[in-house]
mmCIF file of C-alpha atoms in Angstrom:
data_model
loop_
_atom_site.group_PDB
_atom_site.id
_atom_site.type_symbol
_atom_site.label_atom_id
_atom_site.label_comp_id
_atom_site.label_asym_id
_atom_site.label_seq_id
_atom_site.Cartn_x
_atom_site.Cartn_y
_atom_site.Cartn_z
ATOM 1 C CA MET A 173 -0.149 0.157 -0.185
ATOM 2 C CA LYS A 174 2.603 2.377 1.023
ATOM 3 C CA LYS A 175 4.789 1.586 -2.267
ATOM 4 C CA THR A 176 1.587 2.237 -4.442
ATOM 5 C CA ALA A 177 0.756 5.427 -2.552
ATOM 6 C CA LEU A 178 4.307 6.666 -3.160
ATOM 7 C CA PHE A 179 4.215 6.102 -7.016
ATOM 8 C CA LEU A 180 0.669 8.010 -6.979
ATOM 9 C CA LEU A 181 2.474 11.089 -5.515
ATOM 10 C CA ILE A 182 5.495 11.000 -7.572
ATOM 11 C CA PRO A 183 3.967 12.791 -10.746
ATOM 12 C CA LEU A 184 2.379 15.610 -8.586
ATOM 13 C CA LEU A 185 5.670 16.063 -6.381
ATOM 14 C CA ALA A 186 7.675 16.310 -9.684
ATOM 15 C CA SER A 187 5.376 18.667 -11.052
ATOM 16 C CA ALA A 188 5.615 21.125 -8.207
ATOM 17 C CA ALA A 189 9.255 20.828 -7.844
ATOM 18 C CA LEU A 190 9.814 21.108 -11.517
ATOM 19 C CA THR A 191 7.998 24.739 -11.673
ATOM 20 C CA GLY A 192 9.795 25.761 -8.274
ATOM 21 C CA CYS A 193 8.612 28.024 -5.847
ATOM 22 C CA LYS A 194 8.949 31.212 -8.366
ATOM 23 C CA GLY A 195 7.403 29.378 -11.267
ATOM 24 C CA GLU A 196 10.704 28.193 -12.522
ATOM 25 C CA ASP A 197 10.209 25.293 -15.321
ATOM 26 C CA TYR A 198 13.601 23.246 -14.714
ATOM 27 C CA ALA A 199 12.260 20.854 -17.573
ATOM 28 C CA ALA A 200 12.506 23.642 -19.826
ATOM 29 C CA HIS A 201 16.322 23.515 -19.196
ATOM 30 C CA LEU A 202 16.782 19.858 -20.188
ATOM 31 C CA SER A 203 19.314 19.859 -23.068
ATOM 32 C CA ASP A 204 20.068 15.981 -23.391
ATOM 33 C CA VAL A 205 17.636 13.066 -22.396
ATOM 34 C CA ARG A 206 17.637 9.468 -22.606
ATOM 35 C CA SER A 207 14.225 8.460 -22.047
ATOM 36 C CA ASP A 208 14.111 4.625 -22.974
ATOM 37 C CA ILE A 209 16.445 1.846 -23.962
ATOM 38 C CA PHE A 210 15.445 -1.100 -26.104
ATOM 39 C CA SER A 211 17.818 -4.056 -25.838
ATOM 40 C CA ALA A 212 18.148 -7.647 -27.562
ATOM 41 C CA GLU A 213 21.005 -10.016 -27.429
ATOM 42 C CA THR A 214 22.095 -13.093 -29.578
ATOM 43 C CA GLU A 215 24.909 -15.574 -29.127
ATOM 44 C CA ASP A 216 26.988 -13.308 -31.201
ATOM 45 C CA PHE A 217 26.110 -9.950 -30.303
ATOM 46 C CA SER A 218 24.190 -7.322 -28.290
ATOM 47 C CA LEU A 219 22.126 -4.380 -29.685
ATOM 48 C CA THR A 220 20.596 -1.409 -28.017
ATOM 49 C CA LEU A 221 18.446 1.370 -29.539
ATOM 50 C CA SER A 222 18.143 4.530 -27.259
ATOM 51 C CA CYS A 223 15.612 7.287 -27.456
ATOM 52 C CA ILE A 224 17.369 10.476 -27.397
ATOM 53 C CA THR A 225 16.144 14.221 -27.274
ATOM 54 C CA ARG A 226 19.267 16.327 -27.407
ATOM 55 C CA GLU A 227 20.012 19.926 -28.508
ATOM 56 C CA ALA A 228 21.511 20.318 -31.733
ATOM 57 C CA PRO A 229 24.537 20.928 -31.821
ATOM 58 C CA TYR A 230 25.050 19.703 -28.647
ATOM 59 C CA ALA A 231 27.371 21.416 -26.156
ATOM 60 C CA ALA A 232 27.607 21.010 -22.467
ATOM 61 C CA ASP A 233 27.894 24.823 -21.927
ATOM 62 C CA GLY A 234 25.175 25.605 -19.340
ATOM 63 C CA VAL A 235 22.755 26.818 -22.018
ATOM 64 C CA ALA A 236 19.918 24.763 -23.170
ATOM 65 C CA CYS A 237 18.856 25.083 -26.874
ATOM 66 C CA ALA A 238 16.081 23.730 -29.105
ATOM 67 C CA THR A 239 16.332 19.928 -29.138
ATOM 68 C CA GLN A 240 15.684 17.099 -31.893
ATOM 69 C CA GLU A 241 14.594 13.430 -31.285
ATOM 70 C CA LEU A 242 16.981 10.763 -32.198
ATOM 71 C CA ILE A 243 17.057 7.046 -32.307
ATOM 72 C CA GLU A 244 20.712 5.674 -31.779
ATOM 73 C CA ILE A 245 21.371 2.140 -32.258
ATOM 74 C CA VAL A 246 24.441 0.515 -30.818
ATOM 75 C CA LEU A 247 25.743 -3.266 -32.030
ATOM 76 C CA LYS A 248 28.344 -4.801 -29.774
ATOM 77 C CA PRO A 249 29.837 -8.219 -31.145
ATOM 78 C CA LYS A 250 30.722 -10.800 -28.560
ATOM 79 C CA GLU A 251 33.979 -11.051 -29.963
ATOM 80 C CA SER A 252 36.390 -8.263 -30.839
ATOM 81 C CA ALA A 253 35.377 -6.537 -33.909
ATOM 82 C CA ASP A 254 37.854 -5.199 -36.568
ATOM 83 C CA GLY A 255 35.327 -3.258 -38.757
ATOM 84 C CA THR A 256 35.465 -5.823 -41.648
ATOM 85 C CA LYS A 257 31.785 -6.874 -41.088
ATOM 86 C CA SER A 258 28.796 -4.789 -42.746
ATOM 87 C CA TYR A 259 25.736 -4.184 -40.799
ATOM 88 C CA SER A 260 22.460 -2.609 -41.599
ATOM 89 C CA VAL A 261 19.322 -2.379 -39.801
ATOM 90 C CA ALA A 262 15.368 -1.567 -40.546
ATOM 91 C CA LEU A 263 12.943 -1.086 -37.888
ATOM 92 C CA HIS A 264 9.320 -2.705 -38.726
ATOM 93 C CA GLY A 265 6.566 -0.075 -38.275
ATOM 94 C CA GLU A 266 7.188 3.571 -36.818
ATOM 95 C CA PRO A 267 9.317 5.363 -36.465
ATOM 96 C CA ALA A 268 10.826 4.307 -39.935
ATOM 97 C CA VAL A 269 14.367 4.082 -39.097
ATOM 98 C CA SER A 270 17.176 2.164 -41.409
ATOM 99 C CA GLY A 271 20.465 2.246 -42.622
ATOM 100 C CA GLU A 272 23.728 0.840 -42.531
ATOM 101 C CA LEU A 273 25.720 1.069 -39.119
ATOM 102 C CA SER A 274 29.251 2.508 -38.964
ATOM 103 C CA TYR A 275 32.175 0.860 -37.254
ATOM 104 C CA ARG A 276 33.489 2.864 -34.174
ATOM 105 C CA THR A 277 37.315 2.089 -33.860
ATOM 106 C CA VAL A 278 37.484 3.475 -30.330
ATOM 107 C CA LYS A 279 34.677 1.503 -29.107
ATOM 108 C CA GLY A 280 34.653 -1.486 -30.922
ATOM 109 C CA ASP A 281 31.033 -1.446 -31.920
ATOM 110 C CA TYR A 282 28.685 -0.268 -35.006
ATOM 111 C CA PHE A 283 26.475 2.767 -34.579
ATOM 112 C CA LEU A 284 23.597 4.317 -36.229
ATOM 113 C CA SER A 285 21.873 7.726 -35.389
ATOM 114 C CA GLU A 286 18.695 8.873 -37.250
ATOM 115 C CA SER A 287 16.464 11.798 -36.431
ATOM 116 C CA VAL A 288 12.700 10.669 -35.889
ATOM 117 C CA SER A 289 9.353 12.654 -35.156
ATOM 118 C CA SER A 290 8.227 9.920 -32.520
ATOM 119 C CA PHE A 291 9.667 7.190 -30.087
ATOM 120 C CA PRO A 292 8.592 3.574 -29.826
ATOM 121 C CA GLU A 293 7.115 2.012 -26.622
ATOM 122 C CA GLY A 294 7.200 -1.321 -25.047
ATOM 123 C CA SER A 295 9.319 -3.165 -27.834
ATOM 124 C CA VAL A 296 10.848 -2.864 -31.155
ATOM 125 C CA SER A 297 10.779 -5.343 -34.057
ATOM 126 C CA LEU A 298 13.495 -5.227 -36.416
ATOM 127 C CA ARG A 299 15.495 -6.685 -39.208
ATOM 128 C CA LEU A 300 19.526 -6.897 -38.977
ATOM 129 C CA THR A 301 21.338 -7.789 -41.922
ATOM 130 C CA GLU A 302 25.069 -8.953 -41.286
ATOM 131 C CA ASP A 303 27.046 -9.391 -44.366
ATOM 132 C CA GLY A 304 23.826 -9.996 -46.603
ATOM 133 C CA GLU A 305 22.184 -12.479 -44.124
ATOM 134 C CA ALA A 306 19.260 -11.184 -42.435
ATOM 135 C CA THR A 307 18.022 -11.908 -38.747
ATOM 136 C CA GLU A 308 14.756 -10.693 -37.356
ATOM 137 C CA LEU A 309 14.958 -9.310 -33.480
ATOM 138 C CA THR A 310 12.708 -8.030 -31.007
ATOM 139 C CA ALA A 311 14.343 -5.534 -28.677
ATOM 140 C CA ALA A 312 12.332 -4.954 -25.509
ATOM 141 C CA SER A 313 12.212 -1.839 -23.316
ATOM 142 C CA VAL A 314 14.560 -1.977 -20.216
ATOM 143 C CA LYS A 315 11.873 0.085 -18.318
ATOM 144 C CA THR A 316 9.119 -0.902 -16.217
ATOM 145 C CA GLN A 317 6.021 0.220 -14.678
ATOM 146 C CA ASN A 318 7.809 1.484 -11.753
ATOM 147 C CA THR A 319 10.621 3.301 -13.704
ATOM 148 C CA LEU A 320 10.654 6.873 -13.255
ATOM 149 C CA THR A 321 10.061 9.401 -16.309
ATOM 150 C CA PRO A 322 13.110 11.833 -17.055
ATOM 151 C CA GLU A 323 11.173 14.708 -15.389
ATOM 152 C CA GLU A 324 10.392 12.723 -12.346
ATOM 153 C CA ALA A 325 14.317 11.873 -12.046
ATOM 154 C CA LEU A 326 15.116 15.626 -12.677
ATOM 155 C CA HIS A 327 12.674 16.316 -9.849
ATOM 156 C CA PHE A 328 14.626 14.312 -7.358
ATOM 157 C CA ALA A 329 17.758 15.495 -8.641
ATOM 158 C CA VAL A 330 16.635 19.242 -8.095
ATOM 159 C CA GLU A 331 15.381 18.465 -4.605
ATOM 160 C CA ALA A 332 18.768 16.875 -3.537
ATOM 161 C CA GLU A 333 20.603 19.790 -4.998
ATOM 162 C CA GLN A 334 18.814 22.718 -3.723
ATOM 163 C CA GLU A 335 21.897 24.719 -2.559
ATOM 164 C CA LEU A 336 23.639 24.360 -6.102
ATOM 165 C CA ILE A 337 20.547 25.062 -7.755
ATOM 166 C CA SER A 338 20.225 28.338 -5.707
ATOM 167 C CA ARG A 339 23.674 29.367 -6.476
ATOM 168 C CA MET A 340 22.914 28.877 -10.230
ATOM 169 C CA THR A 341 19.832 31.089 -10.079
ATOM 170 C CA ALA A 342 20.039 34.883 -10.689
ATOM 171 C CA GLY A 343 17.107 37.218 -11.199
ATOM 172 C CA GLY A 344 14.660 34.096 -10.265
ATOM 173 C CA GLU A 345 15.946 32.334 -13.368
ATOM 174 C CA PHE A 346 17.948 29.052 -13.480
ATOM 175 C CA GLN A 347 21.348 29.776 -15.313
ATOM 176 C CA GLY A 348 22.144 26.276 -16.408
ATOM 177 C CA GLU A 349 21.051 23.131 -18.054
ATOM 178 C CA PHE A 350 20.320 19.354 -17.067
ATOM 179 C CA GLN A 351 21.265 16.253 -18.394
ATOM 180 C CA VAL A 352 19.273 13.132 -17.759
ATOM 181 C CA ARG A 353 19.995 9.834 -19.065
ATOM 182 C CA LEU A 354 18.314 6.275 -18.337
ATOM 183 C CA LEU A 355 20.977 3.673 -17.669
ATOM 184 C CA ARG A 356 20.842 0.074 -17.737
ATOM 185 C CA ARG A 357 23.231 -2.299 -15.945
ATOM 186 C CA SER A 358 22.054 -5.124 -13.614
ATOM 187 C CA ARG A 359 19.110 -2.918 -12.959
ATOM 188 C CA CYS A 360 18.130 0.892 -14.263
ATOM 189 C CA TYR A 361 19.564 3.950 -12.921
ATOM 190 C CA TYR A 362 19.464 7.805 -14.061
ATOM 191 C CA PHE A 363 22.571 9.793 -14.593
ATOM 192 C CA VAL A 364 21.673 13.457 -13.902
ATOM 193 C CA GLY A 365 23.954 16.045 -14.740
ATOM 194 C CA ILE A 366 23.570 19.664 -13.782
ATOM 195 C CA VAL A 367 25.685 21.987 -15.766
ATOM 196 C CA GLY A 368 26.573 25.610 -14.974
ATOM 197 C CA LYS A 369 29.001 27.911 -16.491
ATOM 198 C CA GLU A 370 31.150 27.795 -13.311
ATOM 199 C CA GLU A 371 29.717 24.826 -11.308
ATOM 200 C CA ASN A 372 28.904 21.243 -12.674
ATOM 201 C CA CYS A 373 27.555 18.140 -10.520
ATOM 202 C CA ALA A 374 26.643 14.633 -11.728
ATOM 203 C CA LEU A 375 24.343 12.292 -9.777
ATOM 204 C CA LEU A 376 23.235 8.617 -10.166
ATOM 205 C CA LEU A 377 19.754 7.977 -9.066
ATOM 206 C CA ASP A 378 18.029 4.689 -8.464
ATOM 207 C CA ALA A 379 15.472 4.811 -11.446
ATOM 208 C CA GLU A 380 12.405 3.570 -9.273
ATOM 209 C CA THR A 381 12.735 5.691 -6.190
ATOM 210 C CA GLY A 382 14.995 8.685 -7.210
ATOM 211 C CA GLU A 383 17.363 8.100 -4.401
ATOM 212 C CA VAL A 384 20.677 9.448 -4.899
ATOM 213 C CA LEU A 385 23.223 6.846 -5.001
ATOM 214 C CA ALA A 386 26.424 8.607 -6.047
ATOM 215 C CA LYS A 387 27.297 12.160 -6.616
ATOM 216 C CA ARG A 388 30.461 13.788 -8.313
ATOM 217 C CA LYS A 389 31.381 17.359 -8.671
ATOM 218 C CA ARG A 390 32.887 18.133 -12.228
#
């Protein structure tokens, strides 16, 4: 019962915190958001599809600008990659994303980024072609019904760093930007970056409770 009540209260608390006591809309300062991750795995590789809302061009300079929505796909071979293989991908349905993945030498993976007008939900069906041989895959979202939204995660970060937020506020207006990225390891987390012109802070949050698990000044 208590857990249910908590999740009923979270949207209300987030709404109140994100507008602030003087009407500040902290969500308007989001410049880089990873709102969902879809994951699939075979014996040969792992594939992740991320839903990104990011300013363009992106610069962590403390000023949030107009954003665009992107789908980013990363394929990581289980064995060391040397870039000799060719991979292409095509999503079934909407959004209509397709193309060849580019090899990234530094990370040893294959990457594709495309702008979209909407994000998928729940799961994604796709066709992956490796050197002409096609494989049908379904990538499932790592989120659960208890996963916070990026805006709710931002609420908890703002609450935890009220002194920093106060120092980054002048004339009743917040002078900075926020990065909120869903992460998946053994479970889900949120990375929240608070970026100002003189001060920066990075937080790692539990993706279900909003608890701050780690903090680093940058």
